[in-house]
Short mmCIF file of C-alpha atoms in Angstrom, two decimals:
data_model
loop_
_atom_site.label_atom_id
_atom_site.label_comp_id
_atom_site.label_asym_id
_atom_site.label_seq_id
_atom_site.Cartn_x
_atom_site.Cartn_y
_atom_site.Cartn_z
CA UNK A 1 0.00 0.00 0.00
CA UNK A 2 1.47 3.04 -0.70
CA UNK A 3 2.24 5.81 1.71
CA UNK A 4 -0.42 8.65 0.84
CA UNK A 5 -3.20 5.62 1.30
CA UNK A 6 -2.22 4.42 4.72
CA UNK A 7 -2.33 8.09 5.65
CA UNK A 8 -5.67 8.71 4.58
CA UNK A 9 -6.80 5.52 6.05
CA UNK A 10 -5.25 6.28 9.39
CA UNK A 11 -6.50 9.66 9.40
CA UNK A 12 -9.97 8.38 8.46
CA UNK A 13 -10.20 5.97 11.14
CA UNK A 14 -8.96 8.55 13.73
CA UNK A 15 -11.89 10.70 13.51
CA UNK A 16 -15.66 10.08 15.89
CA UNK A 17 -17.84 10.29 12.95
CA UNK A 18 -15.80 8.66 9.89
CA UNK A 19 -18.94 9.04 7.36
CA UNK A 20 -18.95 12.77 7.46
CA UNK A 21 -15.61 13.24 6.92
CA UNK A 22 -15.63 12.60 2.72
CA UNK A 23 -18.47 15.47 2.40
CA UNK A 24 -16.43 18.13 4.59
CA UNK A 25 -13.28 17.55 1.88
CA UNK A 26 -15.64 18.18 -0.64
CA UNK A 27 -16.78 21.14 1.04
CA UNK A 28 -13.64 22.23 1.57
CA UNK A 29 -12.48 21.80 -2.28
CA UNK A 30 -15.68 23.78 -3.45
CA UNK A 31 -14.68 26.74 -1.30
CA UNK A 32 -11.35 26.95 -2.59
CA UNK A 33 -12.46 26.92 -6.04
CA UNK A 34 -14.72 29.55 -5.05
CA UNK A 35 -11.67 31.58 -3.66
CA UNK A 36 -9.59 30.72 -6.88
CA UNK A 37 -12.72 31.46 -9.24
CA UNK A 38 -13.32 34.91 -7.50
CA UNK A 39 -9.37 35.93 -7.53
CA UNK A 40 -10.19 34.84 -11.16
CA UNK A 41 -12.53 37.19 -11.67
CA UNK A 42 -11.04 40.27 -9.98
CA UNK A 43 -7.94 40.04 -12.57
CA UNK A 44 -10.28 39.74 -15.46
CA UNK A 45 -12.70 42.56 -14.43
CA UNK A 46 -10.09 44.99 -13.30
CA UNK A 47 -8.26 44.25 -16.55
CA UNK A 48 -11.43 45.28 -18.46
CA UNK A 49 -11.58 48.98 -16.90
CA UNK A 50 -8.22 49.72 -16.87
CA UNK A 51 -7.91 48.14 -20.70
CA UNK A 52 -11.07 50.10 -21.63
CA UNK A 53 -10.12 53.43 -19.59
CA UNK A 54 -6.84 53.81 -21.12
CA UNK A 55 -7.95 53.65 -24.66
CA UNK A 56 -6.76 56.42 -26.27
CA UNK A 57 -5.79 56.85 -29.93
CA UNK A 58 -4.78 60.32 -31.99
CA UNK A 59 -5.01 59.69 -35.71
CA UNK A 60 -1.43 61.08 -37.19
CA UNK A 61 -3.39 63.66 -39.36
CA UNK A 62 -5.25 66.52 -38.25
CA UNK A 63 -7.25 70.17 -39.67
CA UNK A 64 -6.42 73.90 -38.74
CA UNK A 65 -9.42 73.42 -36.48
CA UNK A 66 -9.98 69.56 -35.40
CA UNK A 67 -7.59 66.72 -33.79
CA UNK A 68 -9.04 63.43 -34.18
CA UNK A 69 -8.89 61.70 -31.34
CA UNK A 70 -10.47 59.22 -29.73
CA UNK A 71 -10.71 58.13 -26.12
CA UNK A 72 -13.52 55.87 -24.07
CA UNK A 73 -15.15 58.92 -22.48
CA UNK A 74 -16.59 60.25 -26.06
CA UNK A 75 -19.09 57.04 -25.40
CA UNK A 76 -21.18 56.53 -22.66
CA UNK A 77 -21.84 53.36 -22.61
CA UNK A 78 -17.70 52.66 -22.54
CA UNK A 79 -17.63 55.21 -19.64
CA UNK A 80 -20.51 53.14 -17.91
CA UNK A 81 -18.78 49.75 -18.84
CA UNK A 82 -15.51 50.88 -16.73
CA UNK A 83 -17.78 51.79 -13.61
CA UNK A 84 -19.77 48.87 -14.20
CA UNK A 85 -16.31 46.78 -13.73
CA UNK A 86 -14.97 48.79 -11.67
CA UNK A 87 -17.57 48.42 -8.65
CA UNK A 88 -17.65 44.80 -10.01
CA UNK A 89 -13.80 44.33 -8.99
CA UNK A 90 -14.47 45.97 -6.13
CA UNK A 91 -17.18 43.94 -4.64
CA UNK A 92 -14.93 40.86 -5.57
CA UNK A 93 -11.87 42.15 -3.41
CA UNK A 94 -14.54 43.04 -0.81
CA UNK A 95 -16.38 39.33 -0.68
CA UNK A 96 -13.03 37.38 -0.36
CA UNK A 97 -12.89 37.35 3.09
CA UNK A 98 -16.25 35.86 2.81
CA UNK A 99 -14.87 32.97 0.71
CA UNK A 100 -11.91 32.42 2.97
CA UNK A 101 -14.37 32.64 5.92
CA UNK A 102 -16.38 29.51 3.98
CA UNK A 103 -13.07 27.65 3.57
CA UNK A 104 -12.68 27.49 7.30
CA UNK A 105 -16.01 26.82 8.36
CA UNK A 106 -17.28 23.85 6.47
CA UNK A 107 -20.50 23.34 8.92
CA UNK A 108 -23.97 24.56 8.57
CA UNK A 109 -23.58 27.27 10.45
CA UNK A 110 -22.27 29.30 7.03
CA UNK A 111 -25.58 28.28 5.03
CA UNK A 112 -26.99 31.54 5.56
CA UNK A 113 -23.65 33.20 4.50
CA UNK A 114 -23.58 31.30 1.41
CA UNK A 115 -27.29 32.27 0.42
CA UNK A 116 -26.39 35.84 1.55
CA UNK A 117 -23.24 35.61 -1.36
CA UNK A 118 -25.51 33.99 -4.14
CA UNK A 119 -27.94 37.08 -4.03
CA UNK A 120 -24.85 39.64 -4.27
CA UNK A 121 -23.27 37.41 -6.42
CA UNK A 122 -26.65 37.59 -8.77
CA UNK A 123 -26.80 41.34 -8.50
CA UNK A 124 -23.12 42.00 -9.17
CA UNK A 125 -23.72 39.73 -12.80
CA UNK A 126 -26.45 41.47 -13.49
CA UNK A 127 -24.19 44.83 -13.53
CA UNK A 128 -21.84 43.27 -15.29
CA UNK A 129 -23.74 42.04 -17.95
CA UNK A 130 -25.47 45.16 -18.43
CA UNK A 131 -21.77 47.29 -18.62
CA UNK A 132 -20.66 44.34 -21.09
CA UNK A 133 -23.87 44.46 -23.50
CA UNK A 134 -24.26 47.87 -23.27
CA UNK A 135 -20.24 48.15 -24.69
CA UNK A 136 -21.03 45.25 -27.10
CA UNK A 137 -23.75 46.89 -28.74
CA UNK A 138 -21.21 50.14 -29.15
CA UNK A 139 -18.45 48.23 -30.38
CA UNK A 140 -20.76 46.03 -32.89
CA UNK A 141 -22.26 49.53 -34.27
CA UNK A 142 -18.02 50.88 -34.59
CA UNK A 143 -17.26 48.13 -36.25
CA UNK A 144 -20.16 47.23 -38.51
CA UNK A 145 -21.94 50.58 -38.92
CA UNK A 146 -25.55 50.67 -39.72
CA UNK A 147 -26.88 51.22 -42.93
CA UNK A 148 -30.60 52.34 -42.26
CA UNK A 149 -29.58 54.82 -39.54
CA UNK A 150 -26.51 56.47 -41.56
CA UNK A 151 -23.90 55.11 -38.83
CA UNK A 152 -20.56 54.82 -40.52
CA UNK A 153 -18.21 51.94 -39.49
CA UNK A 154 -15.54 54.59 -37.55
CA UNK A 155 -13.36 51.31 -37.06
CA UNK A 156 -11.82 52.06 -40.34
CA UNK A 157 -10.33 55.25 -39.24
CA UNK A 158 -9.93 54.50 -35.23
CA UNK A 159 -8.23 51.23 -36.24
CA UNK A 160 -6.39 50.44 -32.61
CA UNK A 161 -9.26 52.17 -30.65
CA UNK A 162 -11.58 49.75 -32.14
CA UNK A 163 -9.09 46.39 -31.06
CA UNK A 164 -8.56 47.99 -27.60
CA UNK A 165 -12.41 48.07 -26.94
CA UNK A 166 -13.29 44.79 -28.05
CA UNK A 167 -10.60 43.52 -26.80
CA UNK A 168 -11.58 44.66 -22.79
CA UNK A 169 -14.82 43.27 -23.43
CA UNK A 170 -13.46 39.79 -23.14
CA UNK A 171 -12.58 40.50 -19.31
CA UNK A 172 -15.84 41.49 -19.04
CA UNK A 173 -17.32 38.19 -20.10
CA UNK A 174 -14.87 36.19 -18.67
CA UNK A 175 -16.10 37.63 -15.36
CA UNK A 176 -19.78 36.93 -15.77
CA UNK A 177 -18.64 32.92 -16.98
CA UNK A 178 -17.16 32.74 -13.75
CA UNK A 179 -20.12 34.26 -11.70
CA UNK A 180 -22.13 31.93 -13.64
CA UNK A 181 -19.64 29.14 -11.90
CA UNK A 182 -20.09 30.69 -8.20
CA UNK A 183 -23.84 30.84 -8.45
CA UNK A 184 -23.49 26.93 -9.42
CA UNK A 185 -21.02 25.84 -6.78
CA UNK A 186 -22.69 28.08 -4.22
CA UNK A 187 -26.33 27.10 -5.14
CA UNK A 188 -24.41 23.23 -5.50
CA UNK A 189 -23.08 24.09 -1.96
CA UNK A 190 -26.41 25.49 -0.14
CA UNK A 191 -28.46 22.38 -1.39
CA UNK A 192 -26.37 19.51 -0.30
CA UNK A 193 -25.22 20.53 2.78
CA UNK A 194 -27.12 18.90 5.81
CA UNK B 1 -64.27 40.64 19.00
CA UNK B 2 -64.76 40.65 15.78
CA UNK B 3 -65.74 37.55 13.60
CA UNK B 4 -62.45 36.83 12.20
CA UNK B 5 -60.35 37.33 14.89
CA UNK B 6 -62.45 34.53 17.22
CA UNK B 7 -61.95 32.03 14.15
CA UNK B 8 -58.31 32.82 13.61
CA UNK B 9 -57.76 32.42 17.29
CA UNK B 10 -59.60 29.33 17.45
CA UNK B 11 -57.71 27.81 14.55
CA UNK B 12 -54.42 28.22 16.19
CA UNK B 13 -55.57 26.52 19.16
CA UNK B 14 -57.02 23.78 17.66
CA UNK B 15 -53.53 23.37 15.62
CA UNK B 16 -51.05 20.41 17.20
CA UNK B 17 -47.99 22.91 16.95
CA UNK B 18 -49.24 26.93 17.09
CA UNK B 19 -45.74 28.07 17.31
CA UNK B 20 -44.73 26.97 14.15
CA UNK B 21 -48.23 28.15 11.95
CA UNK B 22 -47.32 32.01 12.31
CA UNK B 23 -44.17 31.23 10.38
CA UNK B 24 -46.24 28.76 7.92
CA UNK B 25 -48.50 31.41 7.00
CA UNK B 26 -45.60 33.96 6.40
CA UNK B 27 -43.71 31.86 4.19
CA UNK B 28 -47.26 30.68 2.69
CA UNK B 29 -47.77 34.68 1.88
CA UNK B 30 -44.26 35.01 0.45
CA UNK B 31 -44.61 32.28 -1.74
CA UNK B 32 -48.06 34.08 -3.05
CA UNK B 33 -46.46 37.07 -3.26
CA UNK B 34 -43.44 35.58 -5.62
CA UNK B 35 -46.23 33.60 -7.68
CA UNK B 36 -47.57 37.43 -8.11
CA UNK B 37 -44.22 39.26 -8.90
CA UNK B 38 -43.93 36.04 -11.55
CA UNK B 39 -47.36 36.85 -13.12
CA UNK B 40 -46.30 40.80 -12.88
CA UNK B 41 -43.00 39.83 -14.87
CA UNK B 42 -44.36 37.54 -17.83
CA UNK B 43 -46.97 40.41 -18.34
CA UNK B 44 -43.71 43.39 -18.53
CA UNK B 45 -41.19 41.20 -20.57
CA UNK B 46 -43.97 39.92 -23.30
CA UNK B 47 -45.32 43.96 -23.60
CA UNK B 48 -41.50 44.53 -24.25
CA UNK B 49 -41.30 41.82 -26.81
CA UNK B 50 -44.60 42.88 -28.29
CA UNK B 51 -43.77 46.58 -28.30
CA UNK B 52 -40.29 45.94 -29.79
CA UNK B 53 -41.49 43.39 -32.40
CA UNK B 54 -44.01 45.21 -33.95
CA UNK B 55 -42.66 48.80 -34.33
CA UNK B 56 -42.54 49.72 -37.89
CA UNK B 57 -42.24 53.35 -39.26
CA UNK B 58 -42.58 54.82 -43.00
CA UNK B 59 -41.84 58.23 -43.08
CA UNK B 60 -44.23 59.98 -45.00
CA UNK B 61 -41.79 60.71 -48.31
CA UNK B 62 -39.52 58.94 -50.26
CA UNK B 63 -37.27 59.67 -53.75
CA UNK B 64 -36.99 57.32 -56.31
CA UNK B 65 -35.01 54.64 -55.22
CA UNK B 66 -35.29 54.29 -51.53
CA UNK B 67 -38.61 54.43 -49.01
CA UNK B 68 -37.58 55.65 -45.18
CA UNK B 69 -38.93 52.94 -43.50
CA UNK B 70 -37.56 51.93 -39.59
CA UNK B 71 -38.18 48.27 -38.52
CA UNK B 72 -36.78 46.42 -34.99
CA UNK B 73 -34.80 44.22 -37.43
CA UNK B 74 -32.95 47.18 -38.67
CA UNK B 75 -30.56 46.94 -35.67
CA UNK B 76 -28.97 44.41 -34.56
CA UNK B 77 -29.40 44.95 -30.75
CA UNK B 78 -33.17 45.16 -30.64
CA UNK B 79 -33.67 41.95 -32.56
CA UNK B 80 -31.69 40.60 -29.56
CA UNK B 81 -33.67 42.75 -27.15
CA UNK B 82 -36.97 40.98 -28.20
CA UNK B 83 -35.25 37.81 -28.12
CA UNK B 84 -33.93 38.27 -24.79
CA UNK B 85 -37.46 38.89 -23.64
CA UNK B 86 -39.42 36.35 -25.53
CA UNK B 87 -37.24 33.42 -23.66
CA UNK B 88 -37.24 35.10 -20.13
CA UNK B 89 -41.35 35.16 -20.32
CA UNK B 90 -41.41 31.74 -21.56
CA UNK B 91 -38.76 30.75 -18.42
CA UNK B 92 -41.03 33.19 -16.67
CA UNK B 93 -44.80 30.68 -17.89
CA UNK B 94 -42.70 27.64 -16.92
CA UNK B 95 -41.57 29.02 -13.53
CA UNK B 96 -45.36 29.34 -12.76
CA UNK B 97 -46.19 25.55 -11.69
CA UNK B 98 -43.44 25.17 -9.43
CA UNK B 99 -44.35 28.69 -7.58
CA UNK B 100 -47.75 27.23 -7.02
CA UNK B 101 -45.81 24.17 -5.63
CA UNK B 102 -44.09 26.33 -2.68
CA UNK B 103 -47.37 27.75 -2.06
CA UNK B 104 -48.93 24.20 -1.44
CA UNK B 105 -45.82 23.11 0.45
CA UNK B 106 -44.30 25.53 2.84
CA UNK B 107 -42.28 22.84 4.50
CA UNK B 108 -38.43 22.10 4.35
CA UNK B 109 -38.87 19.77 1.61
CA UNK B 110 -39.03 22.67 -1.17
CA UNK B 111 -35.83 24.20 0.25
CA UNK B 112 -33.82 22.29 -2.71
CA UNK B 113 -36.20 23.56 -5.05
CA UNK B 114 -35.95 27.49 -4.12
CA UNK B 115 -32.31 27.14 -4.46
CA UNK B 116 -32.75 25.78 -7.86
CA UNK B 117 -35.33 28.51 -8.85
CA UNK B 118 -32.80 31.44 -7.09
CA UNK B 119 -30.07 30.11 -9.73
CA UNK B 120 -32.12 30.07 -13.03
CA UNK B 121 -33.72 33.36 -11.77
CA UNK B 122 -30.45 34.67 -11.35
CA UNK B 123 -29.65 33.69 -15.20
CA UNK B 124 -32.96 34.94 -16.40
CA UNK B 125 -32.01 38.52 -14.84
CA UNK B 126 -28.53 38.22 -16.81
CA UNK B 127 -30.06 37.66 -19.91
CA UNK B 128 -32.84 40.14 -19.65
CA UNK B 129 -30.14 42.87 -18.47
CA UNK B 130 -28.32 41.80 -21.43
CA UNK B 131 -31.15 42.74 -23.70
CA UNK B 132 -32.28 45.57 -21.83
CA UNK B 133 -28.85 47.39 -21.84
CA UNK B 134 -27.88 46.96 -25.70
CA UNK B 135 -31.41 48.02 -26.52
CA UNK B 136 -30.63 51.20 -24.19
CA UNK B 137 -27.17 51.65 -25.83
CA UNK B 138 -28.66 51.98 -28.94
CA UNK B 139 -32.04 54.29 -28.21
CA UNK B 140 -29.49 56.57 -25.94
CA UNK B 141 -27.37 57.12 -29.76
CA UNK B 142 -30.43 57.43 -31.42
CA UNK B 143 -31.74 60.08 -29.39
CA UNK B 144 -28.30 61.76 -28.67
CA UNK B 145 -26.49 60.71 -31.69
CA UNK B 146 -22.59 61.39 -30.58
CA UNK B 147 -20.52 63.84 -32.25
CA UNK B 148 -17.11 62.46 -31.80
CA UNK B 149 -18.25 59.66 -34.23
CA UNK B 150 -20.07 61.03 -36.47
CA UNK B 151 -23.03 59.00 -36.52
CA UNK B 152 -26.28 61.40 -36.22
CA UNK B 153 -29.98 60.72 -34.00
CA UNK B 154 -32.06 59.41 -36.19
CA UNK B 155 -34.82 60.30 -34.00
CA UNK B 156 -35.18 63.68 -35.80
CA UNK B 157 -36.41 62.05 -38.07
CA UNK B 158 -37.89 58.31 -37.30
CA UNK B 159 -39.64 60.07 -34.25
CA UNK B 160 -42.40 57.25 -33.55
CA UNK B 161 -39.89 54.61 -34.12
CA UNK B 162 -37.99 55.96 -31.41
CA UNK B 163 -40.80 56.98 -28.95
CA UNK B 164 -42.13 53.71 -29.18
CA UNK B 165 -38.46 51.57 -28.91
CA UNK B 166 -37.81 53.91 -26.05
CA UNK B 167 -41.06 52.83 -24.23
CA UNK B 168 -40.74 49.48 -24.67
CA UNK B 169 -37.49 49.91 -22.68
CA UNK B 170 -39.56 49.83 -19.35
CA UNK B 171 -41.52 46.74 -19.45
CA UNK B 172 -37.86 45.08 -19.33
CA UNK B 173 -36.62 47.18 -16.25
CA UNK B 174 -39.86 46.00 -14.79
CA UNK B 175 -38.76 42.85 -15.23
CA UNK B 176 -35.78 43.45 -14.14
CA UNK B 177 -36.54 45.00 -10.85
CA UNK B 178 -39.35 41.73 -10.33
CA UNK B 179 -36.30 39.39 -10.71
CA UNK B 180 -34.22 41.39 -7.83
CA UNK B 181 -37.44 41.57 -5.64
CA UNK B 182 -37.92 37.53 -6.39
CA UNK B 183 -34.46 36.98 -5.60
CA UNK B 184 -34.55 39.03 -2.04
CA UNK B 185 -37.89 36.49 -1.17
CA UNK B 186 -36.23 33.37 -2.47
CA UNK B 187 -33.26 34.01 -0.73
CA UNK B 188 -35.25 35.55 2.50
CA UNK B 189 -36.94 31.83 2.21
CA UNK B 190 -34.37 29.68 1.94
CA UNK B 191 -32.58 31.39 4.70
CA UNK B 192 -35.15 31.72 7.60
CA UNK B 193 -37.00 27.97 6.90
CA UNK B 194 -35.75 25.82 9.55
#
């Protein structure tokens, strides 16, 4: 038998109530995905505002009068997508001591905790996903135009503003896959625990 | 006393347990109250749908080649936006039975199924934010139009179009506001049931 077994075993047999033990490590592996998953999304949503609010781009020619320039603040919906991930990011930092909190107390006791999370959790998507659609819709109109409202494509003269912006919304979505994940493993969590 | 205080009193005395029924008949009350907000919410998202779908505007002169004529289809982020709201009230009709379930069962046994409904609520909201948000991008340009890129409001001229896209804005915020009051209940429920 090898060593790591006749640990286990050992360990196993050591404790009053063997048959609870296996669901506690399981408990204990969901909340530290939920700690890794939320560090996840803090990265990804603080790389979307600071990606999106330090877009910038001067095209090399300009008029007597005009300097075209572009930055995330001439659109609204880009200036509400970086406060929409900022508070986001935010909230995340805020709720980790939560997480680690639910890594250290595996019993019942942090059911109503873990409820408490999936309804801020829910909220916190929802923001997200409006800041990300809201900036998707912009971006789609940049790049495709619109024909029947007389909205020119401006990605063909803001060429790197255009990559920039999509390019933050990917944080953006990232984040809401992974709140997606936490509502699963938390709602996962709040049903099977006894 | 009045009539309905003597039967009400004589109710809970007849009862095997009276301390538990005051709780029974609050969480009995919340769980009419969410089949209500439901009902409420399939009434707001299908008006949206309805209201989106069918808005259809020929302005009143035309040159040779081309008719001025604004449809939902035109853009992109509307056709979504009716989408978006079409699937939440179906989500919304199929919801329904299991509400009346936690009305007819107030005990522990529907705990598992709250938690279930509090995660595909919490998706619904995401997706109907989703909608709701690009559709707002969009009516806030066509309004406003914005300088910096050149694209003009069209609601100069497609002025119905635009009243009635705008309007159909608030059925969805209805719905979304119903989906954060359901989740507060759901989440009230599944925390104070012993």
């Amino acid at each position: 038998m090898p060593d790591w077994q006749e640990r286990s075993k050992s360990k196993l047999e050591e404790l009053p109530f063997p048959s609870l033990q296996p669901q506690h490590e399981v408990n204990r592996g969901i909340s530290v995905l939920d700690f890794v998953l939320r560090l996840v999304a803090v990265a990804a949503t603080i790389g979307s505002a600071v990606a999106m609010g330090t877009t910038n781009e001067t095209l090399p020619f300009f008029t007597q009068f005009i300097q075209f320039k572009a930055q995330y603040n001439d659109l609204p919906s880009f200036t509400f997508f970086v406060i929409a991930n900022a508070v986001v990011s935010a909230y995340l930092i805020l709720s980790l001591p939560l997480s680690i909190y639910h890594i250290v107390r595996t019993t019942s006791s942090a059911r109503g905790s873990r409820i408490i999370l999936i309804f801020l959790d829910a909220a916190m998507m929802a923001l997200l996903t409006a800041g990300a659609s809201a900036a998707a819709a912009v971006v789609y109109l940049a790049h495709k135009g619109n024909a029947r409202a007389n909205w020119f494509a401006i990605c063909q003269q803001f060429n790197s503003f255009c990559e920039r912006t999509s390019a933050s919304l990917i944080g953006s979505f990232i984040g809401i896959v992974v709140f997606v994940l936490l509502l699963i493993l938390l709602s996962f969590m709040a049903i099977s625990r006894r």
